N, CA and C atoms as an extended XYZ file, in Angstrom:
633
Properties=species:S:1:pos:R:3:atomname:S:1:resname:S:1:resid:I:1 pbc="F F F"
N        96.853       78.141      138.365 N   MET     1
C        96.727       77.811      137.363 CA  MET     1
C        95.536       76.050      137.978 C   MET     1
N        96.359       75.240      139.219 N   ASN     2
C        95.636       74.340      139.469 CA  ASN     2
C        94.289       75.021      140.305 C   ASN     2
N        94.936       76.077      141.477 N   LEU     3
C        93.994       76.392      141.955 CA  LEU     3
C        92.817       77.397      141.320 C   LEU     3
N        92.981       77.774      140.341 N   LEU     4
C        91.536       78.455      139.361 CA  LEU     4
C        90.820       77.524      138.645 C   LEU     4
N        91.299       76.456      138.359 N   GLN     5
C        90.708       75.001      138.297 CA  GLN     5
C        89.745       74.903      139.679 C   GLN     5
N        90.512       74.750      141.176 N   GLN     6
C        89.990       74.402      141.479 CA  GLN     6
C        88.698       74.707      142.257 C   GLN     6
N        89.135       76.999      142.292 N   THR     7
C        87.895       77.446      141.973 CA  THR     7
C        86.849       77.772      141.711 C   THR     7
N        86.383       77.523      140.004 N   LEU     8
C        86.053       77.684      139.078 CA  LEU     8
C        85.529       76.198      138.642 C   LEU     8
N        84.014       76.421      138.428 N   SER     9
C        83.332       75.303      137.841 CA  SER     9
C        83.676       74.416      136.391 C   SER     9
N        83.615       73.109      135.553 N   PRO    10
C        84.094       72.868      135.418 CA  PRO    10
C        84.077       73.192      133.388 C   PRO    10
N        82.085       74.375      133.648 N   ASP    11
C        81.423       75.069      132.929 CA  ASP    11
C        81.922       75.714      132.314 C   ASP    11
N        82.330       77.141      133.731 N   THR    12
C        82.991       78.397      133.401 CA  THR    12
C        84.107       78.432      133.394 C   THR    12
N        84.956       77.153      133.572 N   LEU    13
C        86.377       77.105      133.000 CA  LEU    13
C        86.096       76.175      131.143 C   LEU    13
N        85.658       75.846      131.157 N   GLN    14
C        85.310       75.700      130.006 CA  GLN    14
C        84.992       76.808      129.207 C   GLN    14
N        84.475       76.991      128.962 N   SER    15
C        84.133       79.277      128.240 CA  SER    15
C        85.405       80.061      128.700 C   SER    15
N        86.119       80.410      130.196 N   VAL    16
C        87.479       80.577      129.576 CA  VAL    16
C        88.537       80.715      129.349 C   VAL    16
N        88.778       79.375      128.809 N   GLN    17
C        89.246       78.707      127.846 CA  GLN    17
C        89.546       79.056      126.352 C   GLN    17
N        87.738       78.596      125.664 N   ALA    18
C        87.318       79.010      124.682 CA  ALA    18
C        87.147       80.403      124.216 C   ALA    18
N        86.731       81.437      125.322 N   ALA    19
C        87.718       82.750      125.409 CA  ALA    19
C        88.976       82.799      125.028 C   ALA    19
N        89.601       82.238      125.758 N   SER    20
C        90.623       82.668      125.397 CA  SER    20
C        91.302       81.853      123.716 C   SER    20
N        91.274       80.785      123.162 N   PHE    21
C        91.306       80.455      122.133 CA  PHE    21
C        91.248       81.459      121.133 C   PHE    21
N        89.293       81.758      121.330 N   GLU    22
C        89.192       82.579      120.025 CA  GLU    22
C        89.943       84.260      120.479 C   GLU    22
N        89.722       84.774      120.826 N   LEU    23
C        91.025       85.888      121.280 CA  LEU    23
C        92.164       85.345      120.598 C   LEU    23
N        92.494       84.411      120.471 N   PHE    24
C        93.877       83.318      119.918 CA  PHE    24
C        93.917       83.658      118.140 C   PHE    24
N        92.324       83.380      118.376 N   ASP    25
C        92.471       83.060      116.972 CA  ASP    25
C        91.434       85.294      116.435 C   ASP    25
N        91.295       85.591      116.132 N   LYS    26
C        91.289       87.385      116.362 CA  LYS    26
C        93.065       87.805      115.956 C   LYS    26
N        93.548       86.968      116.835 N   LEU    27
C        95.310       88.030      116.589 CA  LEU    27
C        96.116       87.263      115.990 C   LEU    27
N        95.773       86.314      114.942 N   SER    28
C        95.936       85.981      114.153 CA  SER    28
C        97.528       85.977      113.690 C   SER    28
N        98.146       85.282      113.494 N   SER    29
C       100.187       85.728      112.689 CA  SER    29
C        99.103       85.928      111.028 C   SER    29
N        98.431       86.669      110.892 N   LYS    30
C        97.987       87.558      109.580 CA  LYS    30
C        98.269       89.088      110.311 C   LYS    30
N        98.186       88.983      111.261 N   PHE    31
C        97.597       90.406      112.389 CA  PHE    31
C        98.854       90.873      112.646 C   PHE    31
N       100.019       90.253      112.916 N   PHE    32
C       101.292       90.485      113.469 CA  PHE    32
C       101.825       90.402      111.920 C   PHE    32
N       101.995       89.609      110.835 N   ILE    33
C       102.771       89.936      109.771 CA  ILE    33
C       103.180       91.303      109.533 C   ILE    33
N       101.018       91.411      109.412 N   ARG    34
C       100.806       93.238      108.125 CA  ARG    34
C       101.131       94.586      109.552 C   ARG    34
N       101.228       93.667      110.593 N   LEU    35
C       101.957       94.946      112.177 CA  LEU    35
C       103.569       94.848      111.886 C   LEU    35
N       104.274       94.164      111.657 N   PHE    36
C       105.600       93.909      111.012 CA  PHE    36
C       105.768       94.849      110.013 C   PHE    36
N       105.226       94.354      108.474 N   ILE    37
C       105.602       95.295      107.448 CA  ILE    37
C       104.992       96.173      108.029 C   ILE    37
N       104.188       96.841      108.444 N   ASP    38
C       103.545       98.283      108.213 CA  ASP    38
C       104.747       98.954      109.588 C   ASP    38
N       105.300       98.972      110.571 N   LEU    39
C       105.566       99.158      111.569 CA  LEU    39
C       107.303       99.645      110.328 C   LEU    39
N       107.643       97.982      109.833 N   VAL    40
C       108.758       98.315      109.540 CA  VAL    40
C       108.723       99.544      108.001 C   VAL    40
N       107.675      100.074      107.748 N   SER    41
C       107.736      100.575      106.228 CA  SER    41
C       107.393      101.639      106.785 C   SER    41
N       107.458      101.942      108.328 N   VAL    42
C       106.858      103.134      108.871 CA  VAL    42
C       108.734      104.046      109.163 C   VAL    42
N       109.743      102.297      109.344 N   PHE    43
C       110.950      103.713      110.360 CA  PHE    43
C       111.092      103.327      108.415 C   PHE    43
N       110.987      102.802      107.594 N   VAL    44
C       112.324      103.129      107.038 CA  VAL    44
C       111.993      104.822      106.479 C   VAL    44
N       110.441      105.380      106.480 N   LEU    45
C       109.758      106.055      105.775 CA  LEU    45
C       110.440      107.698      106.468 C   LEU    45
N       110.720      107.394      107.634 N   ILE    46
C       110.274      108.295      108.772 CA  ILE    46
C       112.238      108.341      109.047 C   ILE    46
N       112.633      107.326      109.939 N   ARG    47
C       113.755      107.913      109.898 CA  ARG    47
C       115.054      107.733      109.464 C   ARG    47
N       114.960      106.376      107.602 N   LEU    48
C       115.682      107.199      106.866 CA  LEU    48
C       115.907      107.229      105.699 C   LEU    48
N       114.441      108.247      105.658 N   ILE    49
C       113.788      109.604      104.578 CA  ILE    49
C       114.291      110.173      105.089 C   ILE    49
N       113.339      110.579      105.958 N   PHE    50
C       112.080      112.163      106.421 CA  PHE    50
C       113.221      112.587      107.131 C   PHE    50
N       113.911      111.309      107.887 N   TYR    51
C       115.094      112.515      109.739 CA  TYR    51
C       116.448      112.405      109.128 C   TYR    51
N       116.960      111.951      107.637 N   LYS    52
C       117.954      112.261      106.775 CA  LYS    52
C       117.811      113.248      105.677 C   LYS    52
N       116.682      114.340      105.963 N   ASN    53
C       116.182      115.131      104.670 CA  ASN    53
C       116.171      116.485      105.840 C   ASN    53
N       115.930      115.916      106.645 N   TYR    54
C       115.812      117.562      107.582 CA  TYR    54
C       115.656      117.742      108.937 C   TYR    54
N       116.147      116.499      109.460 N   LYS    55
C       116.687      116.099      110.630 CA  LYS    55
C       116.042      116.810      111.448 C   LYS    55
N       114.828      116.306      111.926 N   LYS    56
C       113.331      116.251      112.453 CA  LYS    56
C       113.188      115.830      113.641 C   LYS    56
N       113.547      114.825      114.893 N   ALA    57
C       112.710      114.615      115.544 CA  ALA    57
C       111.528      114.265      116.393 C   ALA    57
N       111.318      115.820      115.980 N   ASP    58
C       109.660      116.063      117.750 CA  ASP    58
C       109.185      115.081      116.804 C   ASP    58
N       108.370      114.392      115.073 N   GLN    59
C       107.925      114.980      114.983 CA  GLN    59
C       107.536      113.166      114.935 C   GLN    59
N       108.646      112.579      115.707 N   TYR    60
C       108.679      110.262      114.970 CA  TYR    60
C       107.675      110.343      116.025 C   TYR    60
N       107.388      110.858      117.504 N   LEU    61
C       105.719      110.722      118.215 CA  LEU    61
C       104.600      110.534      117.032 C   LEU    61
N       104.760      111.781      116.770 N   THR    62
C       103.236      111.834      116.054 CA  THR    62
C       103.019      111.010      114.377 C   THR    62
N       104.701      110.736      114.022 N   PHE    63
C       103.242      109.968      112.978 CA  PHE    63
C       103.742      108.258      113.530 C   PHE    63
N       104.185      107.967      113.735 N   PHE    64
C       105.189      106.385      114.628 CA  PHE    64
C       103.650      105.970      115.330 C   PHE    64
N       102.908      107.702      116.186 N   ALA    65
C       101.649      107.111      116.817 CA  ALA    65
C       100.474      106.710      115.971 C   ALA    65
N       100.661      108.362      115.292 N   PHE    66
C        99.494      107.685      113.734 CA  PHE    66
C        99.139      106.869      113.077 C   PHE    66
N       100.461      105.964      112.509 N   ASN    67
C       100.349      104.997      111.439 CA  ASN    67
C        99.820      104.625      112.333 C   ASN    67
N       100.616      103.753      114.278 N   LEU    68
C        99.621      102.575      114.487 CA  LEU    68
C        97.992      102.380      115.015 C   LEU    68
N        97.787      103.907      115.905 N   VAL    69
C        96.493      104.093      115.884 CA  VAL    69
C        95.496      103.166      114.816 C   VAL    69
N        95.952      104.462      113.747 N   ILE    70
C        94.589      104.145      112.219 CA  ILE    70
C        94.971      102.505      112.008 C   ILE    70
N        95.727      102.225      112.015 N   PHE    71
C        96.253      100.592      111.074 CA  PHE    71
C        95.855       99.435      112.454 C   PHE    71
N        95.901       99.825      113.935 N   LEU    72
C        94.491       99.494      114.845 CA  LEU    72
C        92.864       99.405      114.391 C   LEU    72
N        92.921      100.355      114.558 N   ILE    73
C        91.797      100.581      114.271 CA  ILE    73
C        91.141       99.926      112.700 C   ILE    73
N        91.328      100.924      111.545 N   THR    74
C        91.608      100.134      110.394 CA  THR    74
C        91.096       98.313      110.362 C   THR    74
N        92.719       97.499      110.982 N   TYR    75
C        92.267       96.672      111.211 CA  TYR    75
C        91.223       96.012      111.453 C   TYR    75
N        90.457       96.317      113.283 N   LEU    76
C        89.469       96.243      113.341 CA  LEU    76
C        88.056       96.287      112.851 C   LEU    76
N        88.247       97.047      112.703 N   LEU    77
C        86.771       97.530      111.797 CA  LEU    77
C        86.007       96.356      110.308 C   LEU    77
N        87.927       96.434      109.526 N   ASN    78
C        87.945       95.132      108.657 CA  ASN    78
C        87.594       94.578      109.122 C   ASN    78
N        87.273       93.331      110.054 N   LYS    79
C        86.990       92.863      110.306 CA  LYS    79
C        85.235       92.593      109.988 C   LYS    79
N        84.780       93.472      109.629 N   VAL    80
C        83.310       93.495      109.059 CA  VAL    80
C        82.822       93.736      108.221 C   VAL    80
N        84.195       93.860      106.981 N   GLU    81
C        84.368       93.584      105.643 CA  GLU    81
C        83.696       94.746      105.142 C   GLU    81
N        84.528       95.924      106.281 N   MET    82
C        85.080       97.133      105.266 CA  MET    82
C        84.872       97.524      103.673 C   MET    82
N        83.741       98.149      102.904 N   SER    83
C        83.762       98.545      101.895 CA  SER    83
C        85.096       99.440      102.168 C   SER    83
N        85.665       99.803      100.642 N   MET    84
C        86.448      100.302       99.712 CA  MET    84
C        85.850      102.043      100.198 C   MET    84
N        84.892      101.811      100.029 N   GLY    85
C        84.412      103.009      100.168 CA  GLY    85
C        84.937      104.115      101.214 C   GLY    85
N        83.994      102.896      102.133 N   ALA    86
C        83.559      103.256      104.083 CA  ALA    86
C        86.004      103.717      103.701 C   ALA    86
N        86.364      102.955      103.289 N   ALA    87
C        87.896      102.481      104.290 CA  ALA    87
C        88.460      104.079      103.442 C   ALA    87
N        88.619      104.318      102.093 N   PHE    88
C        89.039      106.110      101.489 CA  PHE    88
C        87.693      106.741      101.747 C   PHE    88
N        86.571      107.195      102.093 N   GLY    89
C        86.225      107.947      103.836 CA  GLY    89
C        87.179      107.786      104.801 C   GLY    89
N        87.602      106.771      105.453 N   LEU    90
C        87.842      107.287      106.876 CA  LEU    90
C        89.510      107.381      106.357 C   LEU    90
N        90.183      107.331      105.322 N   PHE    91
C        91.755      108.013      104.977 CA  PHE    91
C        91.443      109.457      105.325 C   PHE    91
N        89.673      109.163      104.109 N   ALA    92
C        89.652      111.305      104.595 CA  ALA    92
C        89.730      111.716      105.505 C   ALA    92
N        88.903      111.746      107.429 N   VAL    93
C        88.726      111.668      107.794 CA  VAL    93
C        90.233      111.927      108.397 C   VAL    93
N        90.967      111.058      108.563 N   PHE    94
C        92.344      111.174      109.058 CA  PHE    94
C        92.837      112.479      108.973 C   PHE    94
N        93.231      112.302      107.807 N   SER    95
C        94.047      113.060      106.352 CA  SER    95
C        93.518      114.110      106.783 C   SER    95
N        92.964      114.596      107.586 N   MET    96
C        92.067      116.110      107.649 CA  MET    96
C        91.919      117.286      108.961 C   MET    96
N        93.280      115.529      109.853 N   LEU    97
C        93.547      115.965      110.927 CA  LEU    97
C        94.586      117.012      111.356 C   LEU    97
N        94.901      118.328      112.199 N   ARG    98
C        95.703      118.756      112.399 CA  ARG    98
C        95.770      119.095      113.549 C   ARG    98
N        97.163      119.815      113.931 N   TYR    99
C        97.687      120.680      115.606 CA  TYR    99
C        96.511      122.144      115.312 C   TYR    99
N        95.916      122.744      116.080 N   ARG   100
C        95.334      123.884      116.204 CA  ARG   100
C        96.524      124.527      116.910 C   ARG   100
N        97.210      124.202      117.508 N   THR   101
C        98.079      125.033      118.621 CA  THR   101
C        99.417      125.171      118.233 C   THR   101
N        99.834      124.262      116.433 N   GLU   102
C       101.163      124.605      115.502 CA  GLU   102
C       100.396      124.480      114.191 C   GLU   102
N       101.123      125.031      113.923 N   SER   103
C       100.963      125.652      112.426 CA  SER   103
C       102.555      123.790      111.770 C   SER   103
N       101.702      123.139      111.220 N   ILE   104
C       102.213      121.808      110.147 CA  ILE   104
C       102.838      122.591      109.069 C   ILE   104
N       104.239      122.533      108.644 N   SER   105
C       104.548      123.092      107.441 CA  SER   105
C       103.891      120.754      106.555 C   SER   105
N       104.411      122.042      105.108 N   THR   106
C       104.161      121.354      104.446 CA  THR   106
C       104.386      119.586      103.767 C   THR   106
N       105.687      119.848      103.791 N   LYS   107
C       106.281      118.526      104.488 CA  LYS   107
C       106.175      117.395      105.271 C   LYS   107
N       105.358      118.525      106.625 N   ASP   108
C       105.125      117.047      107.025 CA  ASP   108
C       104.001      117.106      106.835 C   ASP   108
N       103.035      117.933      106.794 N   MET   109
C       101.466      117.075      106.386 CA  MET   109
C       102.214      116.576      104.813 C   MET   109
N       102.931      116.530      104.755 N   THR   110
C       103.856      115.099      103.500 CA  THR   110
C       103.606      113.682      103.764 C   THR   110
N       104.142      114.052      105.276 N   TYR   111
C       104.837      113.093      105.861 CA  TYR   111
C       103.727      111.920      107.053 C   TYR   111
N       102.695      113.352      107.142 N   LEU   112
C       102.350      112.143      107.745 CA  LEU   112
C       101.244      112.345      107.493 C   LEU   112
N       100.369      112.395      106.028 N   PHE   113
C        99.532      111.389      104.935 CA  PHE   113
C       100.683      110.119      104.697 C   PHE   113
N       101.863      110.477      104.042 N   LEU   114
C       101.960      108.742      103.486 CA  LEU   114
C       101.314      107.755      104.938 C   LEU   114
N       102.398      108.640      106.346 N   VAL   115
C       101.842      107.212      107.513 CA  VAL   115
C       100.415      106.823      107.922 C   VAL   115
N        99.599      107.336      107.257 N   ILE   116
C        98.127      107.457      107.253 CA  ILE   116
C        98.021      105.948      106.179 C   ILE   116
N        98.127      106.870      104.389 N   ALA   117
C        98.125      105.760      103.652 CA  ALA   117
C        98.788      104.780      103.613 C   ALA   117
N       100.024      104.495      104.836 N   ILE   118
C       100.589      103.369      104.453 CA  ILE   118
C       100.254      102.418      106.074 C   ILE   118
N        99.724      102.883      106.908 N   GLY   119
C        98.785      102.263      108.181 CA  GLY   119
C        97.499      101.470      107.510 C   GLY   119
N        96.661      102.177      106.589 N   LEU   120
C        95.384      101.358      106.004 CA  LEU   120
C        95.483      100.776      105.172 C   LEU   120
N        97.039      100.803      103.729 N   LEU   121
C        97.141      100.528      102.970 CA  LEU   121
C        97.694       98.789      103.373 C   LEU   121
N        98.025       98.643      104.638 N   SER   122
C        99.131       97.775      105.615 CA  SER   122
C        97.671       96.766      106.185 C   SER   122
N        96.437       97.195      106.712 N   ALA   123
C        95.240       96.821      106.939 CA  ALA   123
C        94.005       96.231      106.552 C   ALA   123
N        93.744       97.498      105.450 N   ILE   124
C        93.222       96.943      104.227 CA  ILE   124
C        92.943       95.652      102.603 C   ILE   124
N        94.762       96.027      102.544 N   SER   125
C        94.568       95.198      101.310 CA  SER   125
C        94.019       93.741      101.460 C   SER   125
N        93.942       93.808      100.075 N   LYS   126
C        93.280       91.294      100.392 CA  LYS   126
C        94.162       90.992      100.154 C   LYS   126
N        95.059       91.385       99.564 N   GLY   127
C        96.323       90.250       99.290 CA  GLY   127
C        97.625       89.367      100.373 C   GLY   127
N        98.321       89.146       99.928 N   GLY   128
C        99.345       88.509      100.719 CA  GLY   128
C       100.168       89.431      101.432 C   GLY   128
N       100.490       89.384      101.795 N   TRP   129
C       102.104       89.462      102.545 CA  TRP   129
C       103.099       90.200      101.411 C   TRP   129
N       103.371       89.241      100.135 N   ASP   130
C       104.542       89.936       99.652 CA  ASP   130
C       103.298       90.479       98.411 C   ASP   130
N       102.033       90.543       98.718 N   GLU   131
C       101.776       92.146       97.235 CA  GLU   131
C       102.025       92.952       97.869 C   GLU   131
N       101.210       93.128       99.361 N   LEU   132
C       101.364       94.384      100.970 CA  LEU   132
C       102.605       95.165      100.344 C   LEU   132
N       104.708       94.069      101.049 N   ALA   133
C       105.461       94.302      101.054 CA  ALA   133
C       105.770       94.990       99.554 C   ALA   133
N       105.175       95.364       98.689 N   LEU   134
C       105.116       95.630       97.505 CA  LEU   134
C       104.678       97.321       96.950 C   LEU   134
N       103.554       96.729       97.074 N   LEU   135
C       102.836       98.237       97.650 CA  LEU   135
C       103.550       99.363       99.423 C   LEU   135
N       103.627       98.852       99.772 N   ASN   136
C       105.054       99.451      101.018 CA  ASN   136
C       106.219       99.977      100.409 C   ASN   136
N       107.168       99.040       99.272 N   SER   137
C       107.673       99.905       98.647 CA  SER   137
C       108.011      100.402       98.553 C   SER   137
N       106.305      100.496       96.780 N   ILE   138
C       106.766      101.420       95.886 CA  ILE   138
C       105.729      102.892       96.255 C   ILE   138
N       105.393      103.434       97.400 N   ILE   139
C       105.979      104.522       98.267 CA  ILE   139
C       106.877      104.754       98.355 C   ILE   139
N       107.779      104.062       99.055 N   LEU   140
C       108.966      103.988       99.945 CA  LEU   140
C       109.265      104.820       98.460 C   LEU   140
N       109.380      103.596       97.390 N   PHE   141
C       110.995      103.521       96.496 CA  PHE   141
C       110.578      105.534       95.892 C   PHE   141
N       109.305      105.944       95.818 N   ALA   142
C       109.524      106.622       95.025 CA  ALA   142
C       108.888      108.466       95.297 C   ALA   142
N       108.889      107.621       96.780 N   THR   143
C       109.035      108.917       97.899 CA  THR   143
C       111.073      109.187       98.340 C   THR   143
N       111.263      107.969       97.902 N   PHE   144
C       113.331      108.500       98.585 CA  PHE   144
C       113.413      109.526       97.063 C   PHE   144
N       113.152      107.982       95.547 N   LEU   145
C       113.523      109.323       95.085 CA  LEU   145
C       112.871      110.985       93.894 C   LEU   145
N       111.848      111.220       94.903 N   LEU   146
C       111.136      112.683       94.629 CA  LEU   146
C       112.334      113.623       95.616 C   LEU   146
N       112.175      112.811       97.277 N   GLU   147
C       114.205      113.454       97.863 CA  GLU   147
C       114.562      113.556       97.956 C   GLU   147
N       115.136      112.458       96.892 N   SER   148
C       116.863      112.705       95.969 CA  SER   148
C       116.802      114.047       95.585 C   SER   148
N       118.012      113.662       94.059 N   ASN   149
C       118.375      115.322       93.686 CA  ASN   149
C       118.041      113.971       91.973 C   ASN   149
N       118.040      112.901       92.050 N   TRP   150
C       118.178      112.345       90.973 CA  TRP   150
C       117.404      112.213       89.609 C   TRP   150
N       115.357      113.237       89.878 N   LEU   151
C       115.228      113.586       89.497 CA  LEU   151
C       114.824      114.680       89.578 C   LEU   151
N       114.833      116.050       90.226 N   ILE   152
C       114.910      117.419       89.810 CA  ILE   152
C       115.692      118.042       91.180 C   ILE   152
N       116.245      118.241       90.681 N   LYS   153
C       116.793      119.111       92.067 CA  LYS   153
C       116.646      120.094       92.637 C   LYS   153
N       116.564      119.478       94.508 N   LYS   154
C       115.528      119.982       95.291 CA  LYS   154
C       116.328      121.244       95.713 C   LYS   154
N       115.361      122.104       95.757 N   GLU   155
C       115.922      123.188       96.043 CA  GLU   155
C       115.247      123.649       97.447 C   GLU   155
N       115.951      124.324       98.028 N   PHE   156
C       115.173      125.136       99.544 CA  PHE   156
C       114.748      126.500       99.642 C   PHE   156
N       114.007      126.846      100.625 N   THR   157
C       113.872      128.040      101.294 CA  THR   157
C       114.388      128.302      102.660 C   THR   157
N       114.264      129.746      102.669 N   LYS   158
C       114.243      129.681      103.970 CA  LYS   158
C       113.645      131.949      103.860 C   LYS   158
N       113.317      132.387      104.981 N   ASN   159
C       112.415      133.657      104.997 CA  ASN   159
C       113.331      134.740      105.743 C   ASN   159
N       113.698      135.552      105.340 N   ILE   160
C       114.677      136.494      106.001 CA  ILE   160
C       114.869      137.910      106.316 C   ILE   160
N       115.169      138.281      106.482 N   VAL   161
C       114.811      139.850      106.941 CA  VAL   161
C       116.203      140.744      106.864 C   VAL   161
N       116.124      141.423      105.665 N   TYR   162
C       117.543      141.911      105.366 CA  TYR   162
C       117.276      143.265      105.278 C   TYR   162
N       118.759      143.995      105.594 N   ASP   163
C       118.962      145.532      105.754 CA  ASP   163
C       119.205      146.102      104.586 C   ASP   163
N       119.339      145.850      103.746 N   ASN   164
C       119.545      146.299      101.902 CA  ASN   164
C       119.341      146.979      101.963 C   ASN   164
N       118.135      148.406      101.821 N   ILE   165
C       117.083      147.509      100.942 CA  ILE   165
C       117.374      148.531       99.240 C   ILE   165
N       118.708      148.701       99.891 N   ASN   166
C       119.008      150.104       98.880 CA  ASN   166
C       119.458      148.709       97.322 C   ASN   166
N       119.702      148.010       97.412 N   LEU   167
C       120.135      146.703       95.886 CA  LEU   167
C       118.723      145.533       95.717 C   LEU   167
N       117.508      146.322       96.222 N   ILE   168
C       116.456      145.574       95.768 CA  ILE   168
C       115.553      145.560       94.972 C   ILE   168
N       116.015      146.591       93.930 N   THR   169
C       115.569      146.958       93.116 CA  THR   169
C       116.404      146.151       91.817 C   THR   169
N       115.225      146.130       90.612 N   PRO   170
C       115.420      144.802       89.946 CA  PRO   170
C       116.891      145.014       89.190 C   PRO   170
N       117.185      146.499       88.433 N   GLU   171
C       118.785      145.951       88.331 CA  GLU   171
C       119.876      146.080       88.587 C   GLU   171
N       119.740      145.608       89.930 N   LYS   172
C       121.000      145.877       91.699 CA  LYS   172
C       120.780      143.974       91.435 C   LYS   172
N       119.507      143.207       91.227 N   ARG   173
C       119.604      141.942       91.975 CA  ARG   173
C       121.090      141.312       91.542 C   ARG   173
N       121.548      141.000       90.201 N   PRO   174
C       123.116      140.169       91.153 CA  PRO   174
C       123.940      140.932       92.476 C   PRO   174
N       123.755      142.182       92.445 N   GLU   175
C       124.537      142.721       93.697 CA  GLU   175
C       124.309      142.530       94.768 C   GLU   175
N       122.581      141.886       95.121 N   LEU   176
C       122.429      141.769       96.323 CA  LEU   176
C       122.308      140.301       96.021 C   LEU   176
N       122.180      139.417       95.525 N   LEU   177
C       122.766      137.593       94.718 CA  LEU   177
C       123.975      137.546       95.673 C   LEU   177
N       124.409      138.564       95.069 N   ALA   178
C       125.823      138.201       95.699 CA  ALA   178
C       126.765      138.180       97.642 C   ALA   178
N       125.388      139.535       97.462 N   ASP   179
C       125.649      140.526       98.891 CA  ASP   179
C       124.850      138.381      100.268 C   ASP   179
N       124.052      138.611       99.500 N   LEU   180
C       123.087      137.748      100.414 CA  LEU   180
C       124.799      136.592      100.262 C   LEU   180
N       124.929      135.621       99.341 N   LYS   181
C       125.792      134.198       99.138 CA  LYS   181
C       126.982      134.580       99.602 C   LYS   181
N       128.012      135.734       99.965 N   LYS   182
C       128.480      136.440      100.967 CA  LYS   182
C       128.176      136.524      102.683 C   LYS   182
N       126.168      136.878      102.749 N   ARG   183
C       126.587      136.881      103.838 CA  ARG   183
C       125.946      135.891      104.718 C   ARG   183
N       124.663      134.625      103.278 N   THR   184
C       124.039      133.504      103.991 CA  THR   184
C       125.547      132.153      104.180 C   THR   184
N       126.220      131.982      102.688 N   GLY   185
C       127.266      131.097      102.346 CA  GLY   185
C       126.158      129.966      102.101 C   GLY   185
N       125.214      130.529      102.056 N   PHE   186
C       124.242      129.564      100.509 CA  PHE   186
C       123.990      129.706       98.691 C   PHE   186
N       124.295      128.842       98.455 N   ASN   187
C       125.099      128.971       96.902 CA  ASN   187
C       122.818      129.154       96.343 C   ASN   187
N       122.578      131.154       96.374 N   ILE   188
C       121.143      131.650       96.056 CA  ILE   188
C       120.923      131.808       94.628 C   ILE   188
N       119.892      131.270       94.204 N   HIS   189
C       120.080      131.874       93.290 CA  HIS   189
C       119.287      132.786       92.678 C   HIS   189
N       117.810      132.939       93.228 N   ARG   190
C       116.934      133.967       93.366 CA  ARG   190
C       116.964      133.868       94.567 C   ARG   190
N       115.117      135.389       94.333 N   VAL   191
C       114.879      135.748       95.714 CA  VAL   191
C       113.778      136.186       95.228 C   VAL   191
N       112.607      136.103       96.590 N   GLU   192
C       111.273      137.640       95.918 CA  GLU   192
C       111.364      138.299       97.251 C   GLU   192
N       110.562      139.198       96.655 N   ILE   193
C       110.140      140.055       98.320 CA  ILE   193
C       109.224      139.847       98.723 C   ILE   193
N       108.720      139.828      100.149 N   GLN   194
C       107.822      139.575      100.366 CA  GLN   194
C       107.537      140.774      100.856 C   GLN   194
N       108.163      142.241      102.376 N   GLU   195
C       107.936      143.107      102.595 CA  GLU   195
C       108.091      143.684      102.993 C   GLU   195
N       108.267      145.565      102.644 N   ILE   196
C       109.502      146.106      102.085 CA  ILE   196
C       108.939      147.466      103.195 C   ILE   196
N       110.083      147.342      104.898 N   ASP   197
C       110.158      148.899      106.069 CA  ASP   197
C       110.554      149.114      105.759 C   ASP   197
N       110.359      151.250      104.837 N   PHE   198
C       111.454      152.233      104.995 CA  PHE   198
C       111.430      152.651      105.492 C   PHE   198
N       110.647      152.843      107.254 N   LEU   199
C       111.160      153.359      108.147 CA  LEU   199
C       112.066      152.005      109.053 C   LEU   199
N       112.159      151.064      108.974 N   LYS   200
C       114.142      150.246      108.859 CA  LYS   200
C       114.608      150.136      108.620 C   LYS   200
N       114.038      150.358      107.824 N   ASP   201
C       116.252      150.088      106.367 CA  ASP   201
C       115.689      148.504      106.218 C   ASP   201
N       114.237      147.785      105.612 N   ALA   202
C       114.950      146.287      106.106 CA  ALA   202
C       113.228      146.063      104.562 C   ALA   202
N       113.715      144.787      104.489 N   THR   203
C       113.121      143.857      103.814 CA  THR   203
C       112.585      142.676      103.932 C   THR   203
N       111.557      142.179      103.792 N   ARG   204
C       111.846      140.380      104.223 CA  ARG   204
C       111.447      140.354      102.807 C   ARG   204
N       112.157      138.727      103.033 N   MET   205
C       112.045      138.155      101.859 CA  MET   205
C       112.143      136.727      102.111 C   MET   205
N       111.943      135.689      101.241 N   THR   206
C       112.328      134.066      101.225 CA  THR   206
C       113.266      134.559       99.821 C   THR   206
N       114.548      133.350      100.153 N   ILE   207
C       116.130      133.118       99.508 CA  ILE   207
C       115.719      131.336       98.736 C   ILE   207
N       115.617      130.784       97.578 N   TYR   208
C       116.143      130.280       96.825 CA  TYR   208
C       117.455      129.643       96.506 C   TYR   208
N       117.629      128.006       97.565 N   PHE   209
C       119.065      127.917       97.484 CA  PHE   209
C       119.221      126.323       96.860 C   PHE   209
N       120.281      125.661       96.152 N   TYR   210
C       120.530      125.105       96.231 CA  TYR   210
C       121.636      124.620       96.712 C   TYR   210
N       121.427      123.544       97.386 N   GLU   211
C       122.866      122.434       98.985 CA  GLU   211
C       123.979      122.515       98.229 C   GLU   211
């Protein structure tokens, strides 16, 4: 530092110090508090709700990266007094993003929508940290309720290929359900026939069961 002070002129050194203070002012404690609330909210959503229900860790990078980048971009744009309409427009643009190389399930898209919403709310909310924490808590609590069995019994689905087409007729539906329960071990309560292949004596169907 002494060497730097010796090599720089007093005016230049003063300009560098002023720029440093200006950068510090831009990244005030408000920024870090909002970032902390945002990251904690996304951690609870992904680690304690999403992963607990679906056991999928391959989406961690996608969810956290989307949320962090959107938070930073929106917070920076919010410096120029972004209107609520512009914020929703940006929200719509980010919501339409999807991968072309791999299809994304409806559940994954829903959680991607949620992490985008949390990032935007954390960046543009005009209230204090307590109001922001309350808004994010409402999103998390609503998601938790919908993913639990408290409001409605959660139904799961699987697509399977079934080889006994003699049981797919409506009058033999009880026998079909009994055979599927025995083979899969799932508590299957209904099925939907998607495709029948008489050449292979097989059918493609969707089974519905409760956990």
